[in-house]
Amino acid sequence: IQFGKGGAHYIVPGHHKNVYAFDFASLYPYIISKWQLLKTPTANKRYSEKRDYRVNEVKHKKKDNPELQNVDRGLKLFLNAPSGAFRIKSAYSTMFDPAAGEAMCYIGQLLISELAFACPEFKNLIEINTDSVFVVGDANIKACREMIGKMHERYGLVLEEEFMPEIYVRDVNNYLMYDENGELTG
């Protein structure tokens, strides 16, 4: 597993079937909220309110509501902005804070590693990226599902599960997904 100044990464390139992805919902926004990485109490409070609103009221209700789809896009841009702005120094950036950026990444690496290391069959771990783990095999799927509850209880984190009948992995975050008919879906 590669650890650095960004996320934790690991891949088994190639063609894989019956893959389950376990993804942290808004991991970096969660970390920014939980550890209050913004510069003022007011900014942290407002940011947390927007994050909670997106996760609890918008993200999973947007599918059939075009208005909520637009709200979700805007909130996602707003919530993800600090994760890049912490590390970009410019005349216009008031959010530049390399220590906060590194803290966010290291906390994320610890959380994703905790999920990955819960898998008893490391040979069936397909990918680890910034906020998700891809696995195959009943033992790994069961372990990740158990961790969903544990991580919610311990940290308040929400993990989402997605089944992918087939994927082709080229490198980290660079993969093709296919449906059960072999049709490209993403």
Short mmCIF file of N, CA and C in Angstrom, two decimals:
data_model
loop_
_atom_site.label_atom_id
_atom_site.label_comp_id
_atom_site.label_asym_id
_atom_site.label_seq_id
_atom_site.Cartn_x
_atom_site.Cartn_y
_atom_site.Cartn_z
N ILE A 1 0.87 -1.18 0.00
CA ILE A 1 0.00 0.00 0.00
C ILE A 1 0.90 1.22 0.00
N GLN A 2 0.61 2.14 -0.89
CA GLN A 2 1.39 3.37 -1.01
C GLN A 2 0.78 4.45 -0.11
N PHE A 3 1.57 4.99 0.78
CA PHE A 3 1.17 6.10 1.62
C PHE A 3 2.04 7.30 1.24
N GLY A 4 1.46 8.47 1.22
CA GLY A 4 2.23 9.66 0.89
C GLY A 4 1.52 10.89 1.39
N LYS A 5 1.64 11.97 0.64
CA LYS A 5 1.00 13.22 1.05
C LYS A 5 -0.44 13.32 0.56
N GLY A 6 -0.93 12.29 -0.10
CA GLY A 6 -2.32 12.23 -0.55
C GLY A 6 -3.01 11.06 0.12
N GLY A 7 -3.80 10.32 -0.63
CA GLY A 7 -4.51 9.18 -0.08
C GLY A 7 -3.63 7.95 -0.02
N ALA A 8 -4.17 6.89 0.55
CA ALA A 8 -3.52 5.58 0.54
C ALA A 8 -3.96 4.89 -0.75
N HIS A 9 -3.02 4.25 -1.44
CA HIS A 9 -3.35 3.64 -2.73
C HIS A 9 -2.75 2.24 -2.86
N TYR A 10 -3.53 1.39 -3.52
CA TYR A 10 -3.12 0.02 -3.79
C TYR A 10 -4.00 -0.50 -4.93
N ILE A 11 -3.42 -1.25 -5.85
CA ILE A 11 -4.24 -1.83 -6.93
C ILE A 11 -3.70 -3.20 -7.33
N VAL A 12 -4.60 -3.99 -7.82
CA VAL A 12 -4.28 -5.22 -8.54
C VAL A 12 -4.84 -4.97 -9.94
N PRO A 13 -4.00 -4.55 -10.87
CA PRO A 13 -4.51 -4.25 -12.21
C PRO A 13 -5.05 -5.49 -12.90
N GLY A 14 -5.98 -5.27 -13.82
CA GLY A 14 -6.51 -6.37 -14.61
C GLY A 14 -8.02 -6.44 -14.57
N HIS A 15 -8.53 -7.56 -15.02
CA HIS A 15 -9.95 -7.81 -15.15
C HIS A 15 -10.45 -8.57 -13.92
N HIS A 16 -11.53 -8.06 -13.30
CA HIS A 16 -12.06 -8.67 -12.08
C HIS A 16 -13.58 -8.77 -12.18
N LYS A 17 -14.12 -9.85 -11.64
CA LYS A 17 -15.58 -10.06 -11.63
C LYS A 17 -16.10 -10.09 -10.21
N ASN A 18 -17.37 -9.71 -10.07
CA ASN A 18 -18.09 -9.74 -8.79
C ASN A 18 -17.36 -8.94 -7.71
N VAL A 19 -17.14 -7.69 -8.02
CA VAL A 19 -16.39 -6.78 -7.15
C VAL A 19 -17.37 -5.94 -6.33
N TYR A 20 -17.04 -5.78 -5.07
CA TYR A 20 -17.81 -4.91 -4.20
C TYR A 20 -16.94 -3.72 -3.81
N ALA A 21 -17.50 -2.53 -3.97
CA ALA A 21 -16.81 -1.30 -3.55
C ALA A 21 -17.45 -0.83 -2.25
N PHE A 22 -16.63 -0.53 -1.28
CA PHE A 22 -17.09 0.05 -0.02
C PHE A 22 -16.46 1.44 0.05
N ASP A 23 -17.33 2.45 -0.01
CA ASP A 23 -16.90 3.83 -0.20
C ASP A 23 -17.35 4.69 0.98
N PHE A 24 -16.43 5.48 1.52
CA PHE A 24 -16.80 6.44 2.56
C PHE A 24 -17.55 7.59 1.92
N ALA A 25 -18.70 7.92 2.46
CA ALA A 25 -19.49 9.05 1.96
C ALA A 25 -18.81 10.34 2.39
N SER A 26 -18.34 11.11 1.42
CA SER A 26 -17.75 12.43 1.68
C SER A 26 -16.66 12.37 2.75
N LEU A 27 -15.64 11.56 2.51
CA LEU A 27 -14.61 11.34 3.52
C LEU A 27 -13.89 12.62 3.92
N TYR A 28 -13.34 13.36 2.97
CA TYR A 28 -12.60 14.57 3.34
C TYR A 28 -13.51 15.61 4.00
N PRO A 29 -14.72 15.84 3.49
CA PRO A 29 -15.60 16.74 4.23
C PRO A 29 -15.92 16.26 5.65
N TYR A 30 -16.05 14.93 5.81
CA TYR A 30 -16.26 14.39 7.15
C TYR A 30 -15.07 14.74 8.05
N ILE A 31 -13.86 14.53 7.55
CA ILE A 31 -12.66 14.81 8.35
C ILE A 31 -12.56 16.29 8.68
N ILE A 32 -12.80 17.14 7.70
CA ILE A 32 -12.74 18.59 7.92
C ILE A 32 -13.74 18.99 9.01
N SER A 33 -14.94 18.40 8.98
CA SER A 33 -15.97 18.68 9.99
C SER A 33 -15.59 18.15 11.36
N LYS A 34 -15.27 16.87 11.39
CA LYS A 34 -15.02 16.18 12.66
C LYS A 34 -13.84 16.78 13.43
N TRP A 35 -12.76 17.10 12.71
CA TRP A 35 -11.57 17.63 13.36
C TRP A 35 -11.47 19.14 13.24
N GLN A 36 -12.53 19.78 12.77
CA GLN A 36 -12.64 21.24 12.69
C GLN A 36 -11.37 21.87 12.13
N LEU A 37 -11.07 21.54 10.89
CA LEU A 37 -9.83 21.97 10.26
C LEU A 37 -9.90 23.37 9.64
N LEU A 38 -11.08 23.97 9.61
CA LEU A 38 -11.18 25.34 9.09
C LEU A 38 -10.70 26.32 10.15
N LYS A 39 -10.51 27.56 9.76
CA LYS A 39 -9.78 28.51 10.63
C LYS A 39 -10.59 29.17 11.74
N THR A 40 -11.92 29.15 11.64
CA THR A 40 -12.71 29.81 12.69
C THR A 40 -13.83 28.88 13.16
N PRO A 41 -14.30 29.07 14.38
CA PRO A 41 -15.43 28.27 14.86
C PRO A 41 -16.68 28.44 13.99
N THR A 42 -16.92 29.66 13.53
CA THR A 42 -18.09 29.91 12.68
C THR A 42 -17.98 29.17 11.36
N ALA A 43 -16.80 29.20 10.75
CA ALA A 43 -16.60 28.48 9.48
C ALA A 43 -16.79 26.98 9.69
N ASN A 44 -16.24 26.44 10.77
CA ASN A 44 -16.40 25.01 11.05
C ASN A 44 -17.87 24.64 11.27
N LYS A 45 -18.60 25.49 11.98
CA LYS A 45 -20.03 25.22 12.26
C LYS A 45 -20.83 25.22 10.95
N ARG A 46 -20.65 26.24 10.13
CA ARG A 46 -21.41 26.33 8.88
C ARG A 46 -21.05 25.19 7.93
N TYR A 47 -19.78 24.88 7.86
CA TYR A 47 -19.32 23.80 7.00
C TYR A 47 -19.96 22.48 7.43
N SER A 48 -19.95 22.21 8.73
CA SER A 48 -20.55 20.97 9.25
C SER A 48 -22.04 20.90 8.95
N GLU A 49 -22.73 22.02 9.08
CA GLU A 49 -24.16 22.06 8.77
C GLU A 49 -24.41 21.70 7.31
N LYS A 50 -23.62 22.25 6.40
CA LYS A 50 -23.78 21.97 4.97
C LYS A 50 -23.44 20.51 4.66
N ARG A 51 -22.41 19.99 5.30
CA ARG A 51 -22.05 18.59 5.08
C ARG A 51 -23.16 17.67 5.54
N ASP A 52 -23.67 17.91 6.76
CA ASP A 52 -24.76 17.09 7.28
C ASP A 52 -26.00 17.17 6.40
N TYR A 53 -26.31 18.38 5.92
CA TYR A 53 -27.47 18.56 5.04
C TYR A 53 -27.29 17.74 3.76
N ARG A 54 -26.10 17.80 3.14
CA ARG A 54 -25.87 17.03 1.91
C ARG A 54 -26.00 15.53 2.17
N VAL A 55 -25.32 15.04 3.19
CA VAL A 55 -25.30 13.59 3.45
C VAL A 55 -26.68 13.09 3.88
N ASN A 56 -27.38 13.85 4.72
CA ASN A 56 -28.64 13.36 5.29
C ASN A 56 -29.89 13.73 4.50
N GLU A 57 -29.84 14.84 3.76
CA GLU A 57 -31.06 15.32 3.12
C GLU A 57 -31.03 15.35 1.60
N VAL A 58 -29.86 15.32 1.00
CA VAL A 58 -29.79 15.54 -0.45
C VAL A 58 -29.22 14.35 -1.20
N LYS A 59 -28.08 13.85 -0.79
CA LYS A 59 -27.31 12.89 -1.59
C LYS A 59 -28.13 11.68 -2.05
N HIS A 60 -28.89 11.08 -1.18
CA HIS A 60 -29.61 9.85 -1.53
C HIS A 60 -31.05 10.11 -1.98
N LYS A 61 -31.46 11.36 -1.98
CA LYS A 61 -32.81 11.70 -2.42
C LYS A 61 -32.81 12.39 -3.78
N LYS A 62 -31.64 12.60 -4.36
CA LYS A 62 -31.52 13.39 -5.58
C LYS A 62 -31.86 12.63 -6.86
N LYS A 63 -31.88 11.31 -6.80
CA LYS A 63 -32.00 10.49 -8.01
C LYS A 63 -33.17 10.91 -8.90
N ASP A 64 -34.32 11.11 -8.32
CA ASP A 64 -35.51 11.44 -9.10
C ASP A 64 -35.93 12.90 -8.97
N ASN A 65 -35.03 13.74 -8.49
CA ASN A 65 -35.38 15.14 -8.26
C ASN A 65 -34.32 16.04 -8.88
N PRO A 66 -34.60 16.61 -10.07
CA PRO A 66 -33.60 17.45 -10.74
C PRO A 66 -33.14 18.65 -9.89
N GLU A 67 -34.03 19.19 -9.09
CA GLU A 67 -33.66 20.31 -8.23
C GLU A 67 -32.60 19.88 -7.21
N LEU A 68 -32.81 18.72 -6.59
CA LEU A 68 -31.84 18.22 -5.62
C LEU A 68 -30.53 17.82 -6.28
N GLN A 69 -30.58 17.39 -7.54
CA GLN A 69 -29.34 17.07 -8.26
C GLN A 69 -28.46 18.31 -8.36
N ASN A 70 -29.05 19.44 -8.66
CA ASN A 70 -28.29 20.69 -8.74
C ASN A 70 -27.80 21.14 -7.37
N VAL A 71 -28.64 21.00 -6.37
CA VAL A 71 -28.23 21.34 -5.00
C VAL A 71 -27.05 20.46 -4.60
N ASP A 72 -27.12 19.16 -4.92
CA ASP A 72 -26.04 18.24 -4.57
C ASP A 72 -24.74 18.64 -5.26
N ARG A 73 -24.81 19.00 -6.53
CA ARG A 73 -23.59 19.42 -7.25
C ARG A 73 -22.95 20.63 -6.58
N GLY A 74 -23.77 21.60 -6.24
CA GLY A 74 -23.25 22.80 -5.58
C GLY A 74 -22.65 22.50 -4.22
N LEU A 75 -23.35 21.70 -3.44
CA LEU A 75 -22.83 21.35 -2.11
C LEU A 75 -21.54 20.55 -2.22
N LYS A 76 -21.47 19.65 -3.19
CA LYS A 76 -20.26 18.84 -3.36
C LYS A 76 -19.07 19.73 -3.70
N LEU A 77 -19.27 20.69 -4.60
CA LEU A 77 -18.19 21.64 -4.93
C LEU A 77 -17.76 22.43 -3.71
N PHE A 78 -18.73 22.93 -2.96
CA PHE A 78 -18.46 23.71 -1.76
C PHE A 78 -17.70 22.87 -0.73
N LEU A 79 -18.16 21.64 -0.50
CA LEU A 79 -17.56 20.80 0.53
C LEU A 79 -16.17 20.29 0.15
N ASN A 80 -15.93 20.08 -1.15
CA ASN A 80 -14.63 19.58 -1.57
C ASN A 80 -13.59 20.68 -1.79
N ALA A 81 -14.03 21.91 -1.86
CA ALA A 81 -13.10 23.02 -2.11
C ALA A 81 -11.96 23.09 -1.09
N PRO A 82 -12.23 22.97 0.21
CA PRO A 82 -11.12 23.09 1.17
C PRO A 82 -10.04 22.02 1.00
N SER A 83 -10.41 20.82 0.57
CA SER A 83 -9.42 19.75 0.47
C SER A 83 -8.30 20.11 -0.50
N GLY A 84 -8.60 20.87 -1.53
CA GLY A 84 -7.55 21.36 -2.44
C GLY A 84 -6.98 22.69 -1.98
N ALA A 85 -7.85 23.54 -1.46
CA ALA A 85 -7.41 24.89 -1.08
C ALA A 85 -6.43 24.89 0.09
N PHE A 86 -6.47 23.87 0.92
CA PHE A 86 -5.51 23.78 2.02
C PHE A 86 -4.07 23.77 1.50
N ARG A 87 -3.88 23.30 0.28
CA ARG A 87 -2.52 23.10 -0.25
C ARG A 87 -2.16 24.04 -1.39
N ILE A 88 -3.04 24.92 -1.76
CA ILE A 88 -2.76 25.82 -2.89
C ILE A 88 -2.51 27.23 -2.35
N LYS A 89 -1.30 27.68 -2.54
CA LYS A 89 -0.94 29.02 -2.08
C LYS A 89 -1.10 29.98 -3.26
N SER A 90 -1.96 30.96 -3.06
CA SER A 90 -2.15 32.00 -4.08
C SER A 90 -2.54 33.29 -3.39
N ALA A 91 -2.52 34.34 -4.15
CA ALA A 91 -2.87 35.65 -3.59
C ALA A 91 -4.32 35.69 -3.14
N TYR A 92 -5.15 34.82 -3.70
CA TYR A 92 -6.58 34.87 -3.41
C TYR A 92 -7.05 33.82 -2.42
N SER A 93 -6.17 32.93 -2.03
CA SER A 93 -6.58 31.83 -1.15
C SER A 93 -6.47 32.23 0.31
N THR A 94 -7.61 32.21 0.98
CA THR A 94 -7.62 32.45 2.43
C THR A 94 -7.61 31.14 3.20
N MET A 95 -7.67 30.03 2.47
CA MET A 95 -7.76 28.72 3.11
C MET A 95 -6.42 27.98 3.16
N PHE A 96 -5.38 28.54 2.58
CA PHE A 96 -4.09 27.86 2.53
C PHE A 96 -3.65 27.49 3.94
N ASP A 97 -3.48 26.21 4.17
CA ASP A 97 -3.08 25.70 5.48
C ASP A 97 -2.51 24.30 5.27
N PRO A 98 -1.20 24.21 4.94
CA PRO A 98 -0.63 22.90 4.64
C PRO A 98 -0.75 21.90 5.79
N ALA A 99 -0.69 22.36 7.02
CA ALA A 99 -0.81 21.43 8.16
C ALA A 99 -2.21 20.81 8.19
N ALA A 100 -3.24 21.62 7.94
CA ALA A 100 -4.61 21.08 7.89
C ALA A 100 -4.75 20.11 6.73
N GLY A 101 -4.15 20.44 5.58
CA GLY A 101 -4.21 19.55 4.42
C GLY A 101 -3.55 18.22 4.69
N GLU A 102 -2.39 18.25 5.32
CA GLU A 102 -1.70 17.00 5.64
C GLU A 102 -2.46 16.20 6.69
N ALA A 103 -3.01 16.88 7.69
CA ALA A 103 -3.79 16.19 8.72
C ALA A 103 -4.98 15.49 8.08
N MET A 104 -5.67 16.18 7.18
CA MET A 104 -6.82 15.60 6.50
C MET A 104 -6.42 14.32 5.75
N CYS A 105 -5.33 14.39 5.02
CA CYS A 105 -4.88 13.23 4.24
C CYS A 105 -4.44 12.08 5.14
N TYR A 106 -3.71 12.37 6.19
CA TYR A 106 -3.22 11.30 7.07
C TYR A 106 -4.37 10.64 7.82
N ILE A 107 -5.34 11.42 8.27
CA ILE A 107 -6.51 10.84 8.94
C ILE A 107 -7.26 9.95 7.95
N GLY A 108 -7.42 10.43 6.72
CA GLY A 108 -8.08 9.64 5.68
C GLY A 108 -7.34 8.33 5.43
N GLN A 109 -6.01 8.38 5.40
CA GLN A 109 -5.22 7.17 5.19
C GLN A 109 -5.43 6.17 6.33
N LEU A 110 -5.50 6.67 7.54
CA LEU A 110 -5.73 5.78 8.69
C LEU A 110 -7.10 5.11 8.60
N LEU A 111 -8.12 5.89 8.23
CA LEU A 111 -9.47 5.35 8.16
C LEU A 111 -9.61 4.32 7.03
N ILE A 112 -9.09 4.64 5.85
CA ILE A 112 -9.21 3.70 4.74
C ILE A 112 -8.37 2.45 5.01
N SER A 113 -7.24 2.62 5.68
CA SER A 113 -6.40 1.47 6.03
C SER A 113 -7.11 0.57 7.04
N GLU A 114 -7.82 1.17 7.98
CA GLU A 114 -8.56 0.36 8.95
C GLU A 114 -9.58 -0.53 8.25
N LEU A 115 -10.25 0.03 7.25
CA LEU A 115 -11.20 -0.77 6.48
C LEU A 115 -10.49 -1.86 5.68
N ALA A 116 -9.42 -1.50 4.99
CA ALA A 116 -8.68 -2.47 4.16
C ALA A 116 -8.09 -3.59 5.00
N PHE A 117 -7.51 -3.25 6.14
CA PHE A 117 -6.86 -4.28 6.97
C PHE A 117 -7.86 -5.18 7.69
N ALA A 118 -9.13 -4.82 7.65
CA ALA A 118 -10.16 -5.71 8.21
C ALA A 118 -10.41 -6.90 7.29
N CYS A 119 -9.95 -6.80 6.04
CA CYS A 119 -10.15 -7.88 5.06
C CYS A 119 -9.22 -9.05 5.38
N PRO A 120 -9.77 -10.23 5.63
CA PRO A 120 -8.93 -11.37 5.98
C PRO A 120 -8.18 -11.98 4.79
N GLU A 121 -8.66 -11.72 3.58
CA GLU A 121 -8.02 -12.28 2.39
C GLU A 121 -7.39 -11.16 1.57
N PHE A 122 -6.18 -10.79 1.93
CA PHE A 122 -5.53 -9.66 1.26
C PHE A 122 -5.38 -9.90 -0.24
N LYS A 123 -5.24 -11.16 -0.63
CA LYS A 123 -5.11 -11.48 -2.06
C LYS A 123 -6.37 -11.12 -2.84
N ASN A 124 -7.49 -10.95 -2.15
CA ASN A 124 -8.75 -10.57 -2.79
C ASN A 124 -9.10 -9.10 -2.59
N LEU A 125 -8.13 -8.33 -2.20
CA LEU A 125 -8.27 -6.87 -2.13
C LEU A 125 -7.83 -6.34 -3.49
N ILE A 126 -8.72 -5.68 -4.21
CA ILE A 126 -8.46 -5.27 -5.58
C ILE A 126 -7.90 -3.85 -5.64
N GLU A 127 -8.49 -2.94 -4.88
CA GLU A 127 -8.05 -1.55 -4.94
C GLU A 127 -8.32 -0.86 -3.63
N ILE A 128 -7.40 0.02 -3.27
CA ILE A 128 -7.60 0.98 -2.19
C ILE A 128 -7.33 2.33 -2.83
N ASN A 129 -8.28 3.24 -2.70
CA ASN A 129 -8.01 4.61 -3.15
C ASN A 129 -8.37 5.56 -2.02
N THR A 130 -8.38 6.81 -2.27
CA THR A 130 -8.53 7.81 -1.23
C THR A 130 -9.67 7.50 -0.27
N ASP A 131 -10.82 7.07 -0.79
CA ASP A 131 -11.97 6.91 0.08
C ASP A 131 -12.76 5.61 -0.13
N SER A 132 -12.15 4.63 -0.81
CA SER A 132 -12.88 3.37 -0.99
C SER A 132 -11.95 2.17 -1.10
N VAL A 133 -12.55 1.01 -0.88
CA VAL A 133 -11.86 -0.26 -0.97
C VAL A 133 -12.69 -1.15 -1.89
N PHE A 134 -12.03 -1.80 -2.86
CA PHE A 134 -12.69 -2.75 -3.75
C PHE A 134 -12.23 -4.15 -3.37
N VAL A 135 -13.19 -5.05 -3.18
CA VAL A 135 -12.85 -6.41 -2.77
C VAL A 135 -13.65 -7.44 -3.55
N VAL A 136 -13.14 -8.66 -3.55
CA VAL A 136 -13.89 -9.83 -4.00
C VAL A 136 -13.76 -10.89 -2.91
N GLY A 137 -14.64 -11.87 -2.98
CA GLY A 137 -14.58 -12.97 -2.01
C GLY A 137 -15.50 -12.75 -0.83
N ASP A 138 -16.20 -13.80 -0.46
CA ASP A 138 -17.19 -13.72 0.62
C ASP A 138 -16.60 -13.24 1.94
N ALA A 139 -15.39 -13.68 2.28
CA ALA A 139 -14.80 -13.29 3.57
C ALA A 139 -14.52 -11.79 3.62
N ASN A 140 -14.00 -11.24 2.53
CA ASN A 140 -13.72 -9.80 2.50
C ASN A 140 -15.00 -8.98 2.48
N ILE A 141 -15.99 -9.43 1.72
CA ILE A 141 -17.27 -8.72 1.66
C ILE A 141 -17.90 -8.69 3.05
N LYS A 142 -17.91 -9.83 3.73
CA LYS A 142 -18.47 -9.91 5.07
C LYS A 142 -17.71 -8.99 6.03
N ALA A 143 -16.39 -9.00 5.97
CA ALA A 143 -15.58 -8.16 6.86
C ALA A 143 -15.86 -6.67 6.62
N CYS A 144 -15.98 -6.28 5.36
CA CYS A 144 -16.25 -4.87 5.05
C CYS A 144 -17.65 -4.47 5.51
N ARG A 145 -18.61 -5.36 5.32
CA ARG A 145 -19.98 -5.06 5.79
C ARG A 145 -20.01 -4.91 7.32
N GLU A 146 -19.26 -5.72 8.01
CA GLU A 146 -19.18 -5.58 9.47
C GLU A 146 -18.53 -4.26 9.86
N MET A 147 -17.52 -3.86 9.09
CA MET A 147 -16.84 -2.59 9.39
C MET A 147 -17.74 -1.38 9.14
N ILE A 148 -18.72 -1.51 8.24
CA ILE A 148 -19.66 -0.40 8.01
C ILE A 148 -20.30 0.01 9.34
N GLY A 149 -20.81 -0.98 10.06
CA GLY A 149 -21.45 -0.69 11.35
C GLY A 149 -20.46 -0.20 12.39
N LYS A 150 -19.31 -0.84 12.45
CA LYS A 150 -18.31 -0.45 13.45
C LYS A 150 -17.81 0.97 13.22
N MET A 151 -17.56 1.32 11.96
CA MET A 151 -17.02 2.65 11.68
C MET A 151 -18.09 3.73 11.87
N HIS A 152 -19.33 3.36 11.64
CA HIS A 152 -20.41 4.33 11.93
C HIS A 152 -20.52 4.55 13.44
N GLU A 153 -20.45 3.44 14.18
CA GLU A 153 -20.54 3.54 15.64
C GLU A 153 -19.35 4.29 16.24
N ARG A 154 -18.15 3.95 15.79
CA ARG A 154 -16.92 4.56 16.33
C ARG A 154 -16.77 6.02 15.94
N TYR A 155 -17.01 6.32 14.68
CA TYR A 155 -16.63 7.63 14.15
C TYR A 155 -17.79 8.44 13.59
N GLY A 156 -18.94 7.80 13.39
CA GLY A 156 -20.05 8.50 12.74
C GLY A 156 -19.91 8.49 11.22
N LEU A 157 -19.01 7.67 10.70
CA LEU A 157 -18.80 7.59 9.25
C LEU A 157 -19.90 6.79 8.58
N VAL A 158 -20.21 7.18 7.36
CA VAL A 158 -21.17 6.45 6.54
C VAL A 158 -20.40 5.80 5.40
N LEU A 159 -20.57 4.49 5.26
CA LEU A 159 -19.97 3.77 4.13
C LEU A 159 -21.09 3.28 3.23
N GLU A 160 -20.84 3.39 1.94
CA GLU A 160 -21.81 2.93 0.96
C GLU A 160 -21.23 1.74 0.23
N GLU A 161 -22.11 0.81 -0.13
CA GLU A 161 -21.70 -0.42 -0.80
C GLU A 161 -22.25 -0.42 -2.22
N GLU A 162 -21.39 -0.80 -3.17
CA GLU A 162 -21.82 -0.90 -4.57
C GLU A 162 -21.27 -2.19 -5.16
N PHE A 163 -22.13 -2.94 -5.84
CA PHE A 163 -21.72 -4.15 -6.53
C PHE A 163 -21.42 -3.83 -7.99
N MET A 164 -20.29 -4.35 -8.47
CA MET A 164 -19.90 -4.18 -9.86
C MET A 164 -19.69 -5.57 -10.45
N PRO A 165 -20.55 -6.00 -11.39
CA PRO A 165 -20.40 -7.34 -11.95
C PRO A 165 -19.02 -7.58 -12.56
N GLU A 166 -18.46 -6.53 -13.18
CA GLU A 166 -17.16 -6.67 -13.83
C GLU A 166 -16.46 -5.31 -13.83
N ILE A 167 -15.15 -5.33 -13.60
CA ILE A 167 -14.37 -4.11 -13.78
C ILE A 167 -13.03 -4.47 -14.42
N TYR A 168 -12.50 -3.48 -15.11
CA TYR A 168 -11.12 -3.59 -15.60
C TYR A 168 -10.36 -2.45 -14.95
N VAL A 169 -9.35 -2.79 -14.15
CA VAL A 169 -8.57 -1.81 -13.41
C VAL A 169 -7.25 -1.57 -14.14
N ARG A 170 -7.01 -0.31 -14.48
CA ARG A 170 -5.73 0.04 -15.12
C ARG A 170 -4.74 0.51 -14.06
N ASP A 171 -5.15 1.49 -13.27
CA ASP A 171 -4.36 1.98 -12.15
C ASP A 171 -5.31 2.64 -11.16
N VAL A 172 -4.78 3.24 -10.10
CA VAL A 172 -5.63 3.80 -9.05
C VAL A 172 -6.60 4.83 -9.64
N ASN A 173 -7.87 4.65 -9.31
CA ASN A 173 -8.95 5.52 -9.78
C ASN A 173 -9.07 5.57 -11.30
N ASN A 174 -8.58 4.57 -11.98
CA ASN A 174 -8.66 4.51 -13.44
C ASN A 174 -9.13 3.11 -13.81
N TYR A 175 -10.45 2.96 -13.86
CA TYR A 175 -11.03 1.65 -14.12
C TYR A 175 -12.32 1.81 -14.93
N LEU A 176 -12.70 0.73 -15.59
CA LEU A 176 -13.95 0.67 -16.34
C LEU A 176 -14.87 -0.31 -15.65
N MET A 177 -16.16 0.04 -15.56
CA MET A 177 -17.15 -0.84 -14.95
C MET A 177 -18.10 -1.36 -16.02
N TYR A 178 -18.52 -2.61 -15.85
CA TYR A 178 -19.44 -3.25 -16.78
C TYR A 178 -20.61 -3.83 -16.01
N ASP A 179 -21.80 -3.82 -16.66
CA ASP A 179 -22.96 -4.44 -16.01
C ASP A 179 -22.96 -5.94 -16.26
N GLU A 180 -24.01 -6.60 -15.78
CA GLU A 180 -24.10 -8.05 -15.89
C GLU A 180 -24.17 -8.56 -17.33
N ASN A 181 -24.47 -7.66 -18.29
CA ASN A 181 -24.51 -8.04 -19.71
C ASN A 181 -23.21 -7.70 -20.44
N GLY A 182 -22.22 -7.25 -19.70
CA GLY A 182 -20.94 -6.89 -20.30
C GLY A 182 -20.94 -5.51 -20.95
N GLU A 183 -21.98 -4.72 -20.68
CA GLU A 183 -22.08 -3.37 -21.24
C GLU A 183 -21.33 -2.39 -20.33
N LEU A 184 -20.57 -1.51 -20.94
CA LEU A 184 -19.82 -0.49 -20.20
C LEU A 184 -20.79 0.44 -19.49
N THR A 185 -20.59 0.64 -18.18
CA THR A 185 -21.48 1.52 -17.41
C THR A 185 -20.77 2.74 -16.85
N GLY A 186 -19.48 2.71 -16.79
CA GLY A 186 -18.78 3.88 -16.23
C GLY A 186 -17.29 3.73 -16.27
#
